[in-house]
Short mmCIF file of N, CA and C and ligand atoms in Angstrom, two decimals:
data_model
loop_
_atom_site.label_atom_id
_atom_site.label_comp_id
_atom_site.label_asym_id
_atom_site.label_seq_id
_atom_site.Cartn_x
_atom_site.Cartn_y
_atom_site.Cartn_z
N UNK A 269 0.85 -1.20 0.00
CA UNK A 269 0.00 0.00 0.00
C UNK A 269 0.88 1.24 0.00
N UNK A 270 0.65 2.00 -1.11
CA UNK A 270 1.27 3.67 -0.52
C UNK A 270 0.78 4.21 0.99
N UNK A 271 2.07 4.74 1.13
CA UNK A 271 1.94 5.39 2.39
C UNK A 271 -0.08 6.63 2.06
N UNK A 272 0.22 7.17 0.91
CA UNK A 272 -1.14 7.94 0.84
C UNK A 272 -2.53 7.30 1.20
N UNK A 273 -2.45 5.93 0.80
CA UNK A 273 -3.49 5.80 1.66
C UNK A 273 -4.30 5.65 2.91
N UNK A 274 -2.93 5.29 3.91
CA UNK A 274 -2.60 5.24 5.13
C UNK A 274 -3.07 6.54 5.49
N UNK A 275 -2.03 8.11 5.22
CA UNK A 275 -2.65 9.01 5.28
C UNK A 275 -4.15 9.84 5.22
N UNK A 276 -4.48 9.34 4.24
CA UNK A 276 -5.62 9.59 3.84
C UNK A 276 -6.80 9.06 5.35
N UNK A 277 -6.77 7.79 5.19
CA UNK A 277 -7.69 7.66 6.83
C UNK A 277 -7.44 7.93 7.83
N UNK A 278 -5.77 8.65 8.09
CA UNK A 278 -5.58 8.97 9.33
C UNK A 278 -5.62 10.61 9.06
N UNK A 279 -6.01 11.10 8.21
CA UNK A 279 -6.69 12.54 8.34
C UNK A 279 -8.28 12.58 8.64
N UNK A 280 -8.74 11.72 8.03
CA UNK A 280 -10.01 11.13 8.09
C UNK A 280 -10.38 11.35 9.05
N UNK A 281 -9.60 10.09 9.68
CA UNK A 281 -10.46 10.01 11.33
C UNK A 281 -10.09 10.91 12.11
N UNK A 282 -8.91 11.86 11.94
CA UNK A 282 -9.13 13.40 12.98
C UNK A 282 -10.51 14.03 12.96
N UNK A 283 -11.31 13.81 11.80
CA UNK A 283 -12.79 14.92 11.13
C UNK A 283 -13.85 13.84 11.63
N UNK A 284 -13.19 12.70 12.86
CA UNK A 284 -14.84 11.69 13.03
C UNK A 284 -15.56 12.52 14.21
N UNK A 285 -16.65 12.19 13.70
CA UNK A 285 -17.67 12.77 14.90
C UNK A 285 -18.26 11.88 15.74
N UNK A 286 -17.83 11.86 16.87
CA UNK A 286 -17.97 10.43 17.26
C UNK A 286 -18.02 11.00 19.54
N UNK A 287 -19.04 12.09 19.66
CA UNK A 287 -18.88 12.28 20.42
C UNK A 287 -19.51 11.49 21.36
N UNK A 288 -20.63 10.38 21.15
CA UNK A 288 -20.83 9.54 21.82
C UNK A 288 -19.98 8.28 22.76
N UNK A 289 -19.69 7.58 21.45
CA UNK A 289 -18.82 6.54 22.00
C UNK A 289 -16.93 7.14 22.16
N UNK A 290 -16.74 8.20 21.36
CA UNK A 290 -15.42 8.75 21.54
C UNK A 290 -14.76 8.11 21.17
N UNK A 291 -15.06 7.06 19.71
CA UNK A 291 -14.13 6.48 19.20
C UNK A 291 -13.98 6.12 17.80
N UNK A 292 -12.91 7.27 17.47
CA UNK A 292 -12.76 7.65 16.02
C UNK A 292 -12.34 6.59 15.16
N UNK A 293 -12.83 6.66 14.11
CA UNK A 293 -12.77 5.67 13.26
C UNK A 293 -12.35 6.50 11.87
N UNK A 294 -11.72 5.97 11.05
CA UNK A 294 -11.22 6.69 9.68
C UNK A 294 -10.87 5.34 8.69
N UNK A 295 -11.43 5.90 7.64
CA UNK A 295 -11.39 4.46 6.26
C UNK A 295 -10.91 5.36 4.98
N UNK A 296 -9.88 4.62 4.65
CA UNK A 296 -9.84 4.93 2.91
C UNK A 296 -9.41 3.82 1.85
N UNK A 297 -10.20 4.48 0.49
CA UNK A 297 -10.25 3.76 -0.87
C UNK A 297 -9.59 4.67 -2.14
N UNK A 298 -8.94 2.89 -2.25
CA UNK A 298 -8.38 4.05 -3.71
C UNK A 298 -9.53 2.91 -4.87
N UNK A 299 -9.18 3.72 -6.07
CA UNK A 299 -9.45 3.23 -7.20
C UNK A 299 -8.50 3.06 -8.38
N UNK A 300 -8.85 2.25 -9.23
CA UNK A 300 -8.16 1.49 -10.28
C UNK A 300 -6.94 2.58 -10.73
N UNK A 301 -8.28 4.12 -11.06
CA UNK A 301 -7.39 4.89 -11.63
C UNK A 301 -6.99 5.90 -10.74
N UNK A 302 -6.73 5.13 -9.37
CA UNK A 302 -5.76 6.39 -8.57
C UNK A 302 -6.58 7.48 -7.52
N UNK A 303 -8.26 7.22 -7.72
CA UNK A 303 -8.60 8.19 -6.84
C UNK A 303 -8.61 7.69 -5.67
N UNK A 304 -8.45 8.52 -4.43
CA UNK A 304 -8.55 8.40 -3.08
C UNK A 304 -10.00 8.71 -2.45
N UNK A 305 -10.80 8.04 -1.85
CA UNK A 305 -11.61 8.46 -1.39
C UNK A 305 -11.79 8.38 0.00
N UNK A 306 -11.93 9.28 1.36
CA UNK A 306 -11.93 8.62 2.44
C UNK A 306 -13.23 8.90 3.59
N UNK A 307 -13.11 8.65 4.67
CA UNK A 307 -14.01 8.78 5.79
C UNK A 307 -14.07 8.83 7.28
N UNK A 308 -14.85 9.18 7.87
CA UNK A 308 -15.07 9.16 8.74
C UNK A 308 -16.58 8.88 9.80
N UNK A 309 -16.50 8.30 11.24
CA UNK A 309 -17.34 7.61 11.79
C UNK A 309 -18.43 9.17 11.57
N UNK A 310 -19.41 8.80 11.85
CA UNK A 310 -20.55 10.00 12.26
C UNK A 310 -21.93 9.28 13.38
N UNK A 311 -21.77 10.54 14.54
CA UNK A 311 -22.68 9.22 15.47
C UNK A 311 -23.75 10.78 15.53
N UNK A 312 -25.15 10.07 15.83
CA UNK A 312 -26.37 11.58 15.89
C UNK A 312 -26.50 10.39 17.45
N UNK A 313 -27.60 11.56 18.28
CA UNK A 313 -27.69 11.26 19.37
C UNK A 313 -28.95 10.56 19.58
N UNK A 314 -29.77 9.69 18.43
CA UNK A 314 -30.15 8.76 18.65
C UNK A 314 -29.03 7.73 17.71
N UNK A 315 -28.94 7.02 18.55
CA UNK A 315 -27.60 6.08 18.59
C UNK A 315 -27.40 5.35 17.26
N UNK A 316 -28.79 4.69 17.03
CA UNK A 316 -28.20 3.71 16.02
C UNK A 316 -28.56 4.20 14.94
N UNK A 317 -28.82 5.47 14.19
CA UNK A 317 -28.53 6.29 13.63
C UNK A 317 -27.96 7.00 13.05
N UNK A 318 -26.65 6.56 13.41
CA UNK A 318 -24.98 7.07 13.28
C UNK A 318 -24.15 5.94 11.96
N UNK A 319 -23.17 6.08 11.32
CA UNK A 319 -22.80 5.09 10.83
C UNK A 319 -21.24 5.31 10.82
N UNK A 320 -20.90 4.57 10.13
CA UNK A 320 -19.26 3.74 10.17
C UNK A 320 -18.77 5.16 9.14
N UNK A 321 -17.19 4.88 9.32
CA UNK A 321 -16.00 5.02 8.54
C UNK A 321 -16.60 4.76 6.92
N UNK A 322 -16.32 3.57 6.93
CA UNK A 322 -16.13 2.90 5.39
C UNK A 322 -17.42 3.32 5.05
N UNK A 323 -18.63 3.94 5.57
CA UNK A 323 -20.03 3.75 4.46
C UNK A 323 -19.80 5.62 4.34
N UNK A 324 -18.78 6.17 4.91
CA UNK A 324 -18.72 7.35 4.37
C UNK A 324 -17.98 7.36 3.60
N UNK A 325 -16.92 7.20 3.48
CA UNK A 325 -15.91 6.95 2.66
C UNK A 325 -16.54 6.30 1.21
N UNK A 326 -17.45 5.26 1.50
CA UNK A 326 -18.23 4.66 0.57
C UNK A 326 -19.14 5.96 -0.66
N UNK A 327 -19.92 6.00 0.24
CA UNK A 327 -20.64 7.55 -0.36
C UNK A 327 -20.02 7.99 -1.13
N UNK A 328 -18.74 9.19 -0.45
CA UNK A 328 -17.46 9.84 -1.64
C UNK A 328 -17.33 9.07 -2.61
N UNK A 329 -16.93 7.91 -2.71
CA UNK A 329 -16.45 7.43 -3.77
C UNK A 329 -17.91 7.09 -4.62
N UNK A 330 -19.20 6.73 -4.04
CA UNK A 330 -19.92 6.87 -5.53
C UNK A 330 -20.20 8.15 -5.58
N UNK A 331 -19.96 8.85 -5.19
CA UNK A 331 -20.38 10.65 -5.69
C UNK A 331 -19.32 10.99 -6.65
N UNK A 332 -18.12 10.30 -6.44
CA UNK A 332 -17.45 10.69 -7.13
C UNK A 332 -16.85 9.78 -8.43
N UNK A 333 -18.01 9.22 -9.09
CA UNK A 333 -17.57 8.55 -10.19
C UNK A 333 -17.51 7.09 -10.03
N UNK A 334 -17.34 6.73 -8.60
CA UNK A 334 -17.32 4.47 -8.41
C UNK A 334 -15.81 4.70 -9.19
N UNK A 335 -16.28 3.10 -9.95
CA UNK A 335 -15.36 2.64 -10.27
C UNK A 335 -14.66 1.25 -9.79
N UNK A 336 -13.76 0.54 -10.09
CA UNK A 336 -13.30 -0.57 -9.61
C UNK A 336 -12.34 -0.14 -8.08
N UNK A 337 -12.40 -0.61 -7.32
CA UNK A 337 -11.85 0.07 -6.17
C UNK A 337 -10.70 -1.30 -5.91
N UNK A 338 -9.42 -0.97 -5.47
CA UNK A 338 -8.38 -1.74 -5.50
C UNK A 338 -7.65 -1.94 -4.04
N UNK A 339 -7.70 -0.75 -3.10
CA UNK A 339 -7.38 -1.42 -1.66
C UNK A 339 -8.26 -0.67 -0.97
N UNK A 340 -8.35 -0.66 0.66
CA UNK A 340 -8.69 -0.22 1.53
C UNK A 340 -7.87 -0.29 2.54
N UNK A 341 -7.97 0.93 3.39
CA UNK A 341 -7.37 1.02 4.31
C UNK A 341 -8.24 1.58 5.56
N UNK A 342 -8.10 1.21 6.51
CA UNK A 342 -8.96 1.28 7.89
C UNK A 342 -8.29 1.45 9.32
N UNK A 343 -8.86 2.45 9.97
CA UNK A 343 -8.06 2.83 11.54
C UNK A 343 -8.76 3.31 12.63
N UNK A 344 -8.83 2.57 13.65
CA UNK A 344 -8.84 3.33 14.74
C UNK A 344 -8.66 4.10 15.90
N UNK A 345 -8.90 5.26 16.33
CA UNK A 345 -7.89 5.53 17.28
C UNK A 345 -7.57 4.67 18.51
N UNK A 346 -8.16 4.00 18.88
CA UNK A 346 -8.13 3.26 20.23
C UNK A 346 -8.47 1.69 20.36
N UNK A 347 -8.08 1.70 18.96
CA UNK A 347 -8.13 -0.22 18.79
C UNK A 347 -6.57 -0.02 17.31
N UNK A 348 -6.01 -1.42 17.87
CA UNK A 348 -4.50 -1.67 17.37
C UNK A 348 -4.60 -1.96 15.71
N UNK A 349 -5.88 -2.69 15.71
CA UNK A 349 -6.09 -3.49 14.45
C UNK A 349 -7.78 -4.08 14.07
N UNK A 350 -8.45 -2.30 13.76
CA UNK A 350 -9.65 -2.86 13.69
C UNK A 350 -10.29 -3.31 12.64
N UNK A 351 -11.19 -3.79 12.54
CA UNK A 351 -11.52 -4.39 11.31
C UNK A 351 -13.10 -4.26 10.96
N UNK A 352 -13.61 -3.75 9.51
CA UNK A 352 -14.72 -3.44 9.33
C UNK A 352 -15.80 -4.08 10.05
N UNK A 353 -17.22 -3.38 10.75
CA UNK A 353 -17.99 -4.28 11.12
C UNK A 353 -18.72 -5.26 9.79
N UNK A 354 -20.10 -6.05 10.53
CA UNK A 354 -20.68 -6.87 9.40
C UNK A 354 -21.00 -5.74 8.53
N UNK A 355 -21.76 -5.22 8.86
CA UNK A 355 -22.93 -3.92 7.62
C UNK A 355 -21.51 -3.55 6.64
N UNK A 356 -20.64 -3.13 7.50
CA UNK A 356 -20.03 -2.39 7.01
C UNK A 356 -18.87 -3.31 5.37
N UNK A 357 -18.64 -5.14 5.96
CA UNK A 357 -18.42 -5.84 5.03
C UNK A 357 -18.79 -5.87 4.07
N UNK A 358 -20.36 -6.14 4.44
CA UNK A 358 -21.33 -6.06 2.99
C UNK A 358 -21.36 -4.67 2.53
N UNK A 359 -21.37 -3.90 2.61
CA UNK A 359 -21.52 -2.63 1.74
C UNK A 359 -19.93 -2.58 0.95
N UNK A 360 -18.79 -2.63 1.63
CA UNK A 360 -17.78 -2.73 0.71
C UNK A 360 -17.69 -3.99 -0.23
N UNK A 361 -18.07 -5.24 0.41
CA UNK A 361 -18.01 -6.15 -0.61
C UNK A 361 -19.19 -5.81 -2.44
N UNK A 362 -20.12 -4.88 -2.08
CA UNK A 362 -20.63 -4.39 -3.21
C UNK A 362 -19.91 -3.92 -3.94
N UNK A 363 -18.92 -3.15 -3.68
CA UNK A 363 -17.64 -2.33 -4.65
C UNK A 363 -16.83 -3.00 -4.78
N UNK A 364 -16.45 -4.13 -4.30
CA UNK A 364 -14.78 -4.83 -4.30
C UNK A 364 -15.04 -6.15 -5.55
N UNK A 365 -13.92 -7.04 -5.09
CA UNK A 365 -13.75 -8.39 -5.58
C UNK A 365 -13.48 -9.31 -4.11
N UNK A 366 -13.54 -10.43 -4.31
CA UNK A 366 -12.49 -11.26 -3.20
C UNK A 366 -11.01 -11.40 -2.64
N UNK A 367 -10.42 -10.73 -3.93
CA UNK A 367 -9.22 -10.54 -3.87
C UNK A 367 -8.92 -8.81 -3.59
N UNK A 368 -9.35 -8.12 -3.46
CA UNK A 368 -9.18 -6.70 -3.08
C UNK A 368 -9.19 -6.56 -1.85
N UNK A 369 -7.56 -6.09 -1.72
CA UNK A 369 -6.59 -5.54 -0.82
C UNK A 369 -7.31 -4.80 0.36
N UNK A 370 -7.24 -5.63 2.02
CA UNK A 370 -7.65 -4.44 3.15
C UNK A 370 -6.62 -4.24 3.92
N UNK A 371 -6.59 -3.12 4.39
CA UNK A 371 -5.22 -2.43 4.81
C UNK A 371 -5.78 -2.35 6.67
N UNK A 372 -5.35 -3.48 7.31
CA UNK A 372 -6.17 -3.02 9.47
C UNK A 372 -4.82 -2.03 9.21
N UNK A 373 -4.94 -0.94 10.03
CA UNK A 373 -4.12 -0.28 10.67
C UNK A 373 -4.26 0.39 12.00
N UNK A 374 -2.84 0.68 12.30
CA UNK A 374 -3.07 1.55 13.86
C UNK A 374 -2.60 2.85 13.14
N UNK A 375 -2.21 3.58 14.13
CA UNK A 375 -1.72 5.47 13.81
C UNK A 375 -0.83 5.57 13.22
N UNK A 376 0.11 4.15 13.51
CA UNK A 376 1.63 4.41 12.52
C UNK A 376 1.95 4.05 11.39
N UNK A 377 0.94 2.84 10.96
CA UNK A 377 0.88 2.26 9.70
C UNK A 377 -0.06 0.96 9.78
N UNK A 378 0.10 -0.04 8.99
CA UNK A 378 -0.21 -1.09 8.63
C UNK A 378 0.05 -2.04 9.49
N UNK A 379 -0.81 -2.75 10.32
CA UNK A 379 -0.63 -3.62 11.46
C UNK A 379 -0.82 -5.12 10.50
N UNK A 380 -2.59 -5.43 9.40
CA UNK A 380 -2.40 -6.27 9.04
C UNK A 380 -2.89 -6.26 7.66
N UNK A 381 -2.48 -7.10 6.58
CA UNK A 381 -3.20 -6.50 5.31
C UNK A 381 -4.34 -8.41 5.20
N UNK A 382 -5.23 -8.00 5.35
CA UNK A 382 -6.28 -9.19 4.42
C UNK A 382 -7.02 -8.99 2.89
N UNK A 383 -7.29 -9.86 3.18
CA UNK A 383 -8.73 -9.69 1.46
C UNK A 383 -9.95 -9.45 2.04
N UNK A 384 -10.71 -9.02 1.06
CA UNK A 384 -11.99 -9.19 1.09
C UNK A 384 -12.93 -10.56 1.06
N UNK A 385 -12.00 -11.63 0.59
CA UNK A 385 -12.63 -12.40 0.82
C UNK A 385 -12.80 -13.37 1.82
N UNK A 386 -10.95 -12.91 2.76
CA UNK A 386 -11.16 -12.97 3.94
C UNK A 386 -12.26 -13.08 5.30
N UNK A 387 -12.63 -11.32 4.81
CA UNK A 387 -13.52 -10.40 5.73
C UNK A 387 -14.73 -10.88 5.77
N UNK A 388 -15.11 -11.16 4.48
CA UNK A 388 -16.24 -11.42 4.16
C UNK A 388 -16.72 -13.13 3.46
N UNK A 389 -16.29 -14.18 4.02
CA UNK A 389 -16.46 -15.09 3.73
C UNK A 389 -17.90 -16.05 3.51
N UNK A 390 -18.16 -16.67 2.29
CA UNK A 390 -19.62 -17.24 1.62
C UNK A 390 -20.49 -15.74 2.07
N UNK A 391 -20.17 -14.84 1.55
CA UNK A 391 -21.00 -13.24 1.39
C UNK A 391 -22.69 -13.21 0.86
N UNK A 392 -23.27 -12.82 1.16
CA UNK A 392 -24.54 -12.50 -0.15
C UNK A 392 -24.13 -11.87 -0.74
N UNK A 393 -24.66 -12.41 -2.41
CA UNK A 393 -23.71 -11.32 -3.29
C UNK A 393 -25.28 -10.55 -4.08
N UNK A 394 -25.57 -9.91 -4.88
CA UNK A 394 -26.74 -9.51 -5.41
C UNK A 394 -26.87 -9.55 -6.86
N UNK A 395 -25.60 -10.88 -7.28
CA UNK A 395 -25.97 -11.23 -8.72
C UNK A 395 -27.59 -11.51 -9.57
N UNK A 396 -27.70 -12.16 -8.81
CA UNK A 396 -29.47 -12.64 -9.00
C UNK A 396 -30.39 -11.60 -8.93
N UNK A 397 -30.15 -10.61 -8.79
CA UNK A 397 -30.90 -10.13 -7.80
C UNK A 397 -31.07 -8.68 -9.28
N UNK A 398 -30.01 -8.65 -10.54
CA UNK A 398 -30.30 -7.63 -11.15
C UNK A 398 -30.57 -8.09 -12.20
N1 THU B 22 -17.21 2.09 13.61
C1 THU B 22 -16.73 2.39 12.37
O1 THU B 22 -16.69 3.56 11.96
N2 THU B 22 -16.29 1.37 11.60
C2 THU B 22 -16.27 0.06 11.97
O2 THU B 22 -15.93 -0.80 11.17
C3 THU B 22 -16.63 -0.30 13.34
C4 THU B 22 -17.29 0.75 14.14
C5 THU B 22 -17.69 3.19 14.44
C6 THU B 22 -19.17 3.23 14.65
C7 THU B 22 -19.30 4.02 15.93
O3 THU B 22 -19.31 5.40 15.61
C8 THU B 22 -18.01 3.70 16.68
O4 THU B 22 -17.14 3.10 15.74
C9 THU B 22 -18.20 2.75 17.85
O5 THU B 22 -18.88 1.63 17.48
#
């Protein structure tokens, strides 16, 4: 992984809003052709209401064109090596492959790299379904 994408979620998650649980979360995606897209947690004060890193980060990137998306990278401030929740699997596994690159990280870099197909193993996929 370039160091930029690393960066990229650890600017991210300085901008999480996360005054509930107080625990920032930051995600980023690149794409085929190089764009960066990233995120941050957002919590409203009815609770489950709030959502993840990666489904913002998600958003940006279809606002900004999709595309084939090629790694991810993910951080939290106060966990070593976190790793997307379920919701949050399935919504990236919509953009990815099985083989597309996830980047766990802590503040300093890259703690562990998996797949997606890892993360997300026998997935619902929504072939059938179009
Ligand atoms: N959170 C994320 O942003 N991404 C994850 O993959 C796990 C959890 C956020 C949601 C909530 O704002 C906070 O972490 C605590 O659950």
């Amino acid at each position: 992984m370039s160091h930029d994408l690393f960066l990229a979620a650890r600017a991210a998650m300085a901008k999480s809003y996360s005054p509930y649980s107080k625990f920032p979360v930051g995600a980023a995606l690149r794409t085929e052709d190089g764009r960066v897209y990233s995120g941050a947690n957002i919590e409203v004060a009815s609770y489950p209401e709030g959502w993840c890193a990666e489904t913002t980060a998600l958003g940006h990137y279809v606002m900004g064109g999709g595309g084939k998306i090629t790694e991810i990278a993910v951080m939290a401030e106060k966990m070593a090596r976190i790793t997307p929740c379920g919701g949050c699997r399935q919504r990236l596994a919509e953009f990815t492959t099985p083989d597309t690159r996830l980047f766990l990280c802590d503040d300093t870099g890259v703690v562990e790299t998996v797949t997606m197909g890892e993360m997300l193993p026998l997935g619902f996929a929504g072939d059938t379904l179009k």
